[in-house]
Amino acid sequence: MCARNATVSRTVMVSKIPKFLVEKPASLKWLWEDGVGAGKVENIRVCPDDTKFLQVIKQRAQVLAKLENEYQYILGNPCVHPDYNRKELFDAIMTEGPEARKEERDLLLKWAQPHHIAVKHRFSCNKENRKACEERAREREGGSDSCSIILNRRKMLVRDKSEGKKFKFNRVDKIDHLRNEFIRLDLESEKFREQFDEPVPSSTAFVTFEDAATAHMVCQTSMYPNPSKMVVKMAPEPRGVYWKNVNFSPKKKSYISWFTVIASHTRESRIS
């Protein structure tokens, strides 16, 4: 009964919806309930006609995964330091400004794994004091007056776009670069979410009914005089939807299908 009453069991995906219907979701609700008399509609969600938001979300997730890997590389997974505080580190990471960057570096230096800690010796430091400095570095007590404790952080090459088309790369700190990219993409995704209050609708919508029987019945019924319009089928799970292709127009889908057929035929002819 739980699976039968689940949202995915009561939701259908409607594609190729006419423009005059998709612009007014209330018309779609009237079509299902009063026009056809299929059953009560719980929710209607029209997909926005914009793939840039999906690209930003995908890039944001990729950058976040790389950033997490860098912190795991330095701190370990899990971090075994007794004073480790995840919230304190998160607040320092997400806060802008030089003071927050200094706090982040100090926290990473304090909680980092021992093999990522090094001592930067100066010329005035003799060989006798170097062992003492290295022991202090392991204990995070600080070096001598002539030495300093540093954290070995990985670097990466980033293209300098200010130079135009010239292939110029800069070697930057990997954590700082990924953090800045994540914050930039996060702000960009927030702007897209604000625009979704009045989005440009696509020709695809997800309709959730109050019971699963109505959803299955609708999939077997013709909803529009033109059979090529209002194509209804059971909605897959969100993880099974390739969202980038959801709002493709029928014309674009036909072009892609024809291109795929031609490409596969060309490949087979070359092999033979």
CSV table of C-alpha atoms in Angstrom, one decimal:
chain,number,residue,atom,x,y,z
A,1,MET,CA,0.0,0.0,0.0
A,2,CYS,CA,2.9,2.4,0.7
A,3,ALA,CA,4.3,1.9,-2.8
A,4,ARG,CA,0.8,2.3,-4.3
A,5,ASN,CA,0.2,5.6,-2.6
A,6,ALA,CA,3.7,6.9,-3.2
A,7,THR,CA,4.0,10.1,-5.2
A,8,VAL,CA,5.8,8.4,-8.0
A,9,SER,CA,3.0,5.9,-8.4
A,10,ARG,CA,0.4,8.8,-8.7
A,11,THR,CA,2.4,11.0,-11.1
A,12,VAL,CA,2.3,11.1,-14.8
A,13,MET,CA,4.6,13.0,-17.2
A,14,VAL,CA,2.7,14.9,-20.0
A,15,SER,CA,4.8,16.0,-23.0
A,16,LYS,CA,4.0,17.9,-26.2
A,17,ILE,CA,1.4,20.1,-24.4
A,18,PRO,CA,-0.1,22.8,-26.5
A,19,LYS,CA,1.1,26.3,-25.7
A,20,PHE,CA,-2.3,27.7,-24.7
A,21,LEU,CA,-2.7,24.9,-22.1
A,22,VAL,CA,0.8,25.0,-20.7
A,23,GLU,CA,0.7,28.7,-20.0
A,24,LYS,CA,-2.3,28.2,-17.6
A,25,PRO,CA,-1.9,25.2,-15.3
A,26,ALA,CA,-5.5,25.9,-14.1
A,27,SER,CA,-6.6,24.9,-17.6
A,28,LEU,CA,-4.8,21.6,-17.3
A,29,LYS,CA,-6.4,20.9,-14.0
A,30,TRP,CA,-9.8,21.7,-15.4
A,31,LEU,CA,-9.1,19.3,-18.4
A,32,TRP,CA,-8.3,16.4,-16.1
A,33,GLU,CA,-11.0,16.9,-13.5
A,34,ASP,CA,-14.0,18.5,-15.3
A,35,GLY,CA,-13.2,18.1,-19.0
A,36,VAL,CA,-12.3,14.4,-19.0
A,37,GLY,CA,-13.5,13.5,-15.6
A,38,ALA,CA,-10.5,11.4,-14.8
A,39,GLY,CA,-10.1,12.2,-11.2
A,40,LYS,CA,-8.9,14.8,-8.6
A,41,VAL,CA,-5.5,16.4,-9.3
A,42,GLU,CA,-3.2,17.0,-6.4
A,43,ASN,CA,-0.5,19.0,-8.0
A,44,ILE,CA,0.7,20.2,-11.5
A,45,ARG,CA,4.2,21.2,-12.1
A,46,VAL,CA,5.2,22.6,-15.5
A,47,CYS,CA,8.9,22.3,-16.3
A,48,PRO,CA,10.6,25.6,-17.1
A,49,ASP,CA,12.1,26.1,-20.5
A,50,ASP,CA,15.6,26.8,-19.3
A,51,THR,CA,18.6,24.4,-19.2
A,52,LYS,CA,21.1,26.9,-17.9
A,53,PHE,CA,19.9,26.3,-14.3
A,54,LEU,CA,20.5,22.6,-14.7
A,55,GLN,CA,24.0,23.3,-16.0
A,56,VAL,CA,24.8,25.6,-13.1
A,57,ILE,CA,23.5,23.0,-10.6
A,58,LYS,CA,25.6,20.3,-12.2
A,59,GLN,CA,28.7,22.5,-12.2
A,60,ARG,CA,28.1,23.5,-8.6
A,61,ALA,CA,27.8,19.8,-7.5
A,62,GLN,CA,31.1,19.0,-9.3
A,63,VAL,CA,32.9,21.8,-7.7
A,64,LEU,CA,31.6,21.0,-4.3
A,65,ALA,CA,32.7,17.4,-4.7
A,66,LYS,CA,36.2,18.5,-5.6
A,67,LEU,CA,36.3,20.9,-2.7
A,68,GLU,CA,35.2,18.3,-0.2
A,69,ASN,CA,38.0,16.0,-1.5
A,70,GLU,CA,40.6,18.6,-0.9
A,71,TYR,CA,39.4,19.1,2.7
A,72,GLN,CA,39.4,15.3,3.2
A,73,TYR,CA,42.9,15.1,1.8
A,74,ILE,CA,44.1,17.6,4.4
A,75,LEU,CA,42.0,16.7,7.4
A,76,GLY,CA,41.3,13.0,6.8
A,77,ASN,CA,38.0,11.2,6.6
A,78,PRO,CA,37.0,11.3,9.4
A,79,CYS,CA,39.2,14.0,11.1
A,80,VAL,CA,40.6,12.5,14.2
A,81,HIS,CA,41.7,15.7,15.9
A,82,PRO,CA,40.0,16.0,19.3
A,83,ASP,CA,39.2,19.7,18.8
A,84,TYR,CA,37.7,19.4,15.3
A,85,ASN,CA,34.5,21.4,14.9
A,86,ARG,CA,32.7,21.0,11.6
A,87,LYS,CA,30.4,24.0,12.0
A,88,GLU,CA,33.3,26.3,12.9
A,89,LEU,CA,35.2,25.3,9.7
A,90,PHE,CA,32.0,25.6,7.6
A,91,ASP,CA,31.3,29.1,8.8
A,92,ALA,CA,34.9,30.1,8.1
A,93,ILE,CA,34.7,28.6,4.6
A,94,MET,CA,31.5,30.3,3.6
A,95,THR,CA,32.4,33.8,5.0
A,96,GLU,CA,34.1,36.3,2.7
A,97,GLY,CA,37.0,38.5,3.6
A,98,PRO,CA,40.7,38.2,4.6
A,99,GLU,CA,39.9,37.6,8.2
A,100,ALA,CA,37.8,34.5,7.3
A,101,ARG,CA,40.6,33.3,5.1
A,102,LYS,CA,43.1,33.6,7.9
A,103,GLU,CA,40.8,31.8,10.3
A,104,GLU,CA,40.3,29.0,7.7
A,105,ARG,CA,44.1,28.6,7.3
A,106,ASP,CA,44.6,28.5,11.0
A,107,LEU,CA,41.9,25.9,11.5
A,108,LEU,CA,43.3,23.7,8.7
A,109,LEU,CA,46.8,24.0,10.1
A,110,LYS,CA,45.5,23.1,13.6
A,111,TRP,CA,43.4,20.0,12.5
A,112,ALA,CA,45.5,18.8,9.5
A,113,GLN,CA,47.0,15.4,9.4
A,114,PRO,CA,50.7,15.3,10.6
A,115,HIS,CA,52.1,14.4,7.2
A,116,HIS,CA,50.7,17.6,5.7
A,117,ILE,CA,52.6,19.8,8.1
A,118,ALA,CA,56.0,21.1,7.2
A,119,VAL,CA,58.5,23.6,8.7
A,120,LYS,CA,59.9,26.4,6.6
A,121,HIS,CA,63.4,26.9,7.8
A,122,ARG,CA,65.3,30.2,7.3
A,123,PHE,CA,69.0,30.7,6.7
A,124,SER,CA,69.6,31.7,10.3
A,125,CYS,CA,68.3,28.3,11.6
A,126,ASN,CA,71.2,26.0,12.2
A,127,LYS,CA,71.1,22.2,12.0
A,128,GLU,CA,70.8,21.7,15.8
A,129,ASN,CA,67.5,23.7,15.9
A,130,ARG,CA,65.9,22.1,12.9
A,131,LYS,CA,65.0,18.9,14.8
A,132,ALA,CA,63.4,21.0,17.6
A,133,CYS,CA,61.4,23.0,15.1
A,134,GLU,CA,60.1,19.8,13.4
A,135,GLU,CA,59.1,18.4,16.8
A,136,ARG,CA,57.2,21.6,17.6
A,137,ALA,CA,55.5,21.4,14.1
A,138,ARG,CA,54.2,17.9,15.0
A,139,GLU,CA,52.7,19.3,18.2
A,140,ARG,CA,51.4,22.5,16.4
A,141,GLU,CA,53.3,24.6,18.9
A,142,GLY,CA,54.9,26.9,16.3
A,143,GLY,CA,58.5,27.0,15.1
A,144,SER,CA,61.4,29.0,16.5
A,145,ASP,CA,62.0,32.7,15.9
A,146,SER,CA,63.6,31.9,12.6
A,147,CYS,CA,61.2,29.2,11.3
A,148,SER,CA,57.5,28.9,10.6
A,149,ILE,CA,55.0,26.1,10.3
A,150,ILE,CA,53.2,25.8,7.0
A,151,LEU,CA,50.5,23.5,5.6
A,152,ASN,CA,51.2,21.7,2.4
A,153,ARG,CA,48.2,22.6,0.2
A,154,ARG,CA,47.9,21.4,-3.3
A,155,LYS,CA,48.0,23.8,-6.3
A,156,MET,CA,46.3,23.8,-9.6
A,157,LEU,CA,46.7,25.5,-13.0
A,158,VAL,CA,43.9,28.0,-13.9
A,159,ARG,CA,43.6,29.7,-17.2
A,160,ASP,CA,44.0,33.5,-17.0
A,161,LYS,CA,40.9,34.6,-19.0
A,162,SER,CA,41.9,38.3,-18.8
A,163,GLU,CA,44.5,37.6,-21.5
A,164,GLY,CA,41.9,36.9,-24.1
A,165,LYS,CA,42.7,33.9,-26.4
A,166,LYS,CA,46.2,33.6,-25.2
A,167,PHE,CA,47.0,30.3,-23.4
A,168,LYS,CA,48.3,31.8,-20.1
A,169,PHE,CA,47.9,29.8,-16.9
A,170,ASN,CA,48.4,30.7,-13.3
A,171,ARG,CA,49.3,28.4,-10.5
A,172,VAL,CA,46.8,29.0,-7.6
A,173,ASP,CA,45.8,27.4,-4.4
A,174,LYS,CA,43.3,24.7,-5.2
A,175,ILE,CA,41.1,25.1,-2.1
A,176,ASP,CA,40.8,28.9,-2.6
A,177,HIS,CA,40.0,28.6,-6.3
A,178,LEU,CA,37.4,25.9,-5.7
A,179,ARG,CA,35.8,27.8,-2.8
A,180,ASN,CA,35.5,30.9,-4.9
A,181,GLU,CA,34.0,28.9,-7.8
A,182,PHE,CA,31.5,27.2,-5.5
A,183,ILE,CA,30.3,30.5,-4.0
A,184,ARG,CA,30.0,32.1,-7.4
A,185,LEU,CA,27.9,29.1,-8.7
A,186,ASP,CA,25.8,29.1,-5.5
A,187,LEU,CA,24.9,32.8,-6.0
A,188,GLU,CA,24.1,32.2,-9.6
A,189,SER,CA,21.8,29.3,-8.7
A,190,GLU,CA,20.0,31.5,-6.2
A,191,LYS,CA,19.3,34.1,-9.0
A,192,PHE,CA,17.9,31.3,-11.2
A,193,ARG,CA,15.6,30.2,-8.3
A,194,GLU,CA,14.3,33.7,-7.9
A,195,GLN,CA,13.4,33.8,-11.6
A,196,PHE,CA,11.4,30.6,-11.3
A,197,ASP,CA,8.5,32.5,-9.7
A,198,GLU,CA,7.4,33.3,-13.3
A,199,PRO,CA,9.4,31.0,-15.5
A,200,VAL,CA,9.0,30.5,-19.3
A,201,PRO,CA,7.0,27.2,-19.5
A,202,SER,CA,8.1,24.3,-21.6
A,203,SER,CA,5.8,21.7,-23.3
A,204,THR,CA,6.3,19.2,-20.5
A,205,ALA,CA,4.6,18.9,-17.1
A,206,PHE,CA,4.3,16.5,-14.2
A,207,VAL,CA,0.7,15.9,-12.9
A,208,THR,CA,0.1,14.2,-9.6
A,209,PHE,CA,-3.3,12.7,-8.9
A,210,GLU,CA,-4.8,11.7,-5.6
A,211,ASP,CA,-4.8,8.0,-6.3
A,212,ALA,CA,-2.6,5.7,-8.5
A,213,ALA,CA,-5.6,4.2,-10.3
A,214,THR,CA,-6.4,7.5,-12.0
A,215,ALA,CA,-2.8,8.0,-13.1
A,216,HIS,CA,-2.7,4.6,-14.8
A,217,MET,CA,-6.1,5.2,-16.4
A,218,VAL,CA,-5.0,8.5,-17.8
A,219,CYS,CA,-2.0,6.9,-19.5
A,220,GLN,CA,-4.4,4.7,-21.5
A,221,THR,CA,-6.7,7.5,-22.6
A,222,SER,CA,-6.4,9.9,-25.5
A,223,MET,CA,-6.5,13.4,-24.0
A,224,TYR,CA,-6.4,15.6,-27.1
A,225,PRO,CA,-8.0,15.4,-30.6
A,226,ASN,CA,-4.5,15.3,-32.1
A,227,PRO,CA,-2.9,12.0,-31.0
A,228,SER,CA,0.6,13.4,-31.4
A,229,LYS,CA,-0.2,16.0,-28.7
A,230,MET,CA,-0.6,15.5,-24.9
A,231,VAL,CA,1.4,12.3,-24.7
A,232,VAL,CA,0.9,10.9,-21.2
A,233,LYS,CA,3.0,8.2,-19.5
A,234,MET,CA,3.9,7.2,-16.0
A,235,ALA,CA,6.6,9.5,-14.6
A,236,PRO,CA,9.9,7.9,-13.8
A,237,GLU,CA,11.7,8.6,-10.6
A,238,PRO,CA,13.5,11.9,-10.5
A,239,ARG,CA,16.9,10.1,-10.6
A,240,GLY,CA,15.8,8.4,-13.8
A,241,VAL,CA,15.0,11.6,-15.7
A,242,TYR,CA,17.6,13.3,-18.0
A,243,TRP,CA,16.4,16.8,-17.1
A,244,LYS,CA,18.4,18.4,-19.9
A,245,ASN,CA,16.2,16.7,-22.5
A,246,VAL,CA,12.8,17.3,-20.7
A,247,ASN,CA,12.1,20.6,-22.3
A,248,PHE,CA,13.3,19.8,-25.8
A,249,SER,CA,10.7,20.7,-28.5
A,250,PRO,CA,9.3,17.9,-30.7
A,251,LYS,CA,11.1,19.4,-33.6
A,252,LYS,CA,14.5,19.3,-31.9
A,253,LYS,CA,13.9,15.8,-30.7
A,254,SER,CA,13.2,14.7,-34.3
A,255,TYR,CA,16.4,16.3,-35.4
A,256,ILE,CA,18.4,14.6,-32.7
A,257,SER,CA,16.8,11.2,-33.5
A,258,TRP,CA,17.5,11.6,-37.2
A,259,PHE,CA,21.1,12.6,-36.5
A,260,THR,CA,21.6,9.6,-34.3
A,261,VAL,CA,20.3,7.3,-37.0
A,262,ILE,CA,22.5,8.8,-39.6
A,263,ALA,CA,25.6,8.7,-37.3
A,264,SER,CA,25.0,5.0,-36.4
A,265,HIS,CA,24.4,4.1,-40.0
A,266,THR,CA,27.7,5.8,-41.0
A,267,ARG,CA,29.6,4.0,-38.3
A,268,GLU,CA,28.2,0.6,-39.3
A,269,SER,CA,29.1,1.2,-42.9
A,270,ARG,CA,32.7,2.1,-42.0
A,271,ILE,CA,33.1,-1.0,-39.8
A,272,SER,CA,31.7,-3.2,-42.6
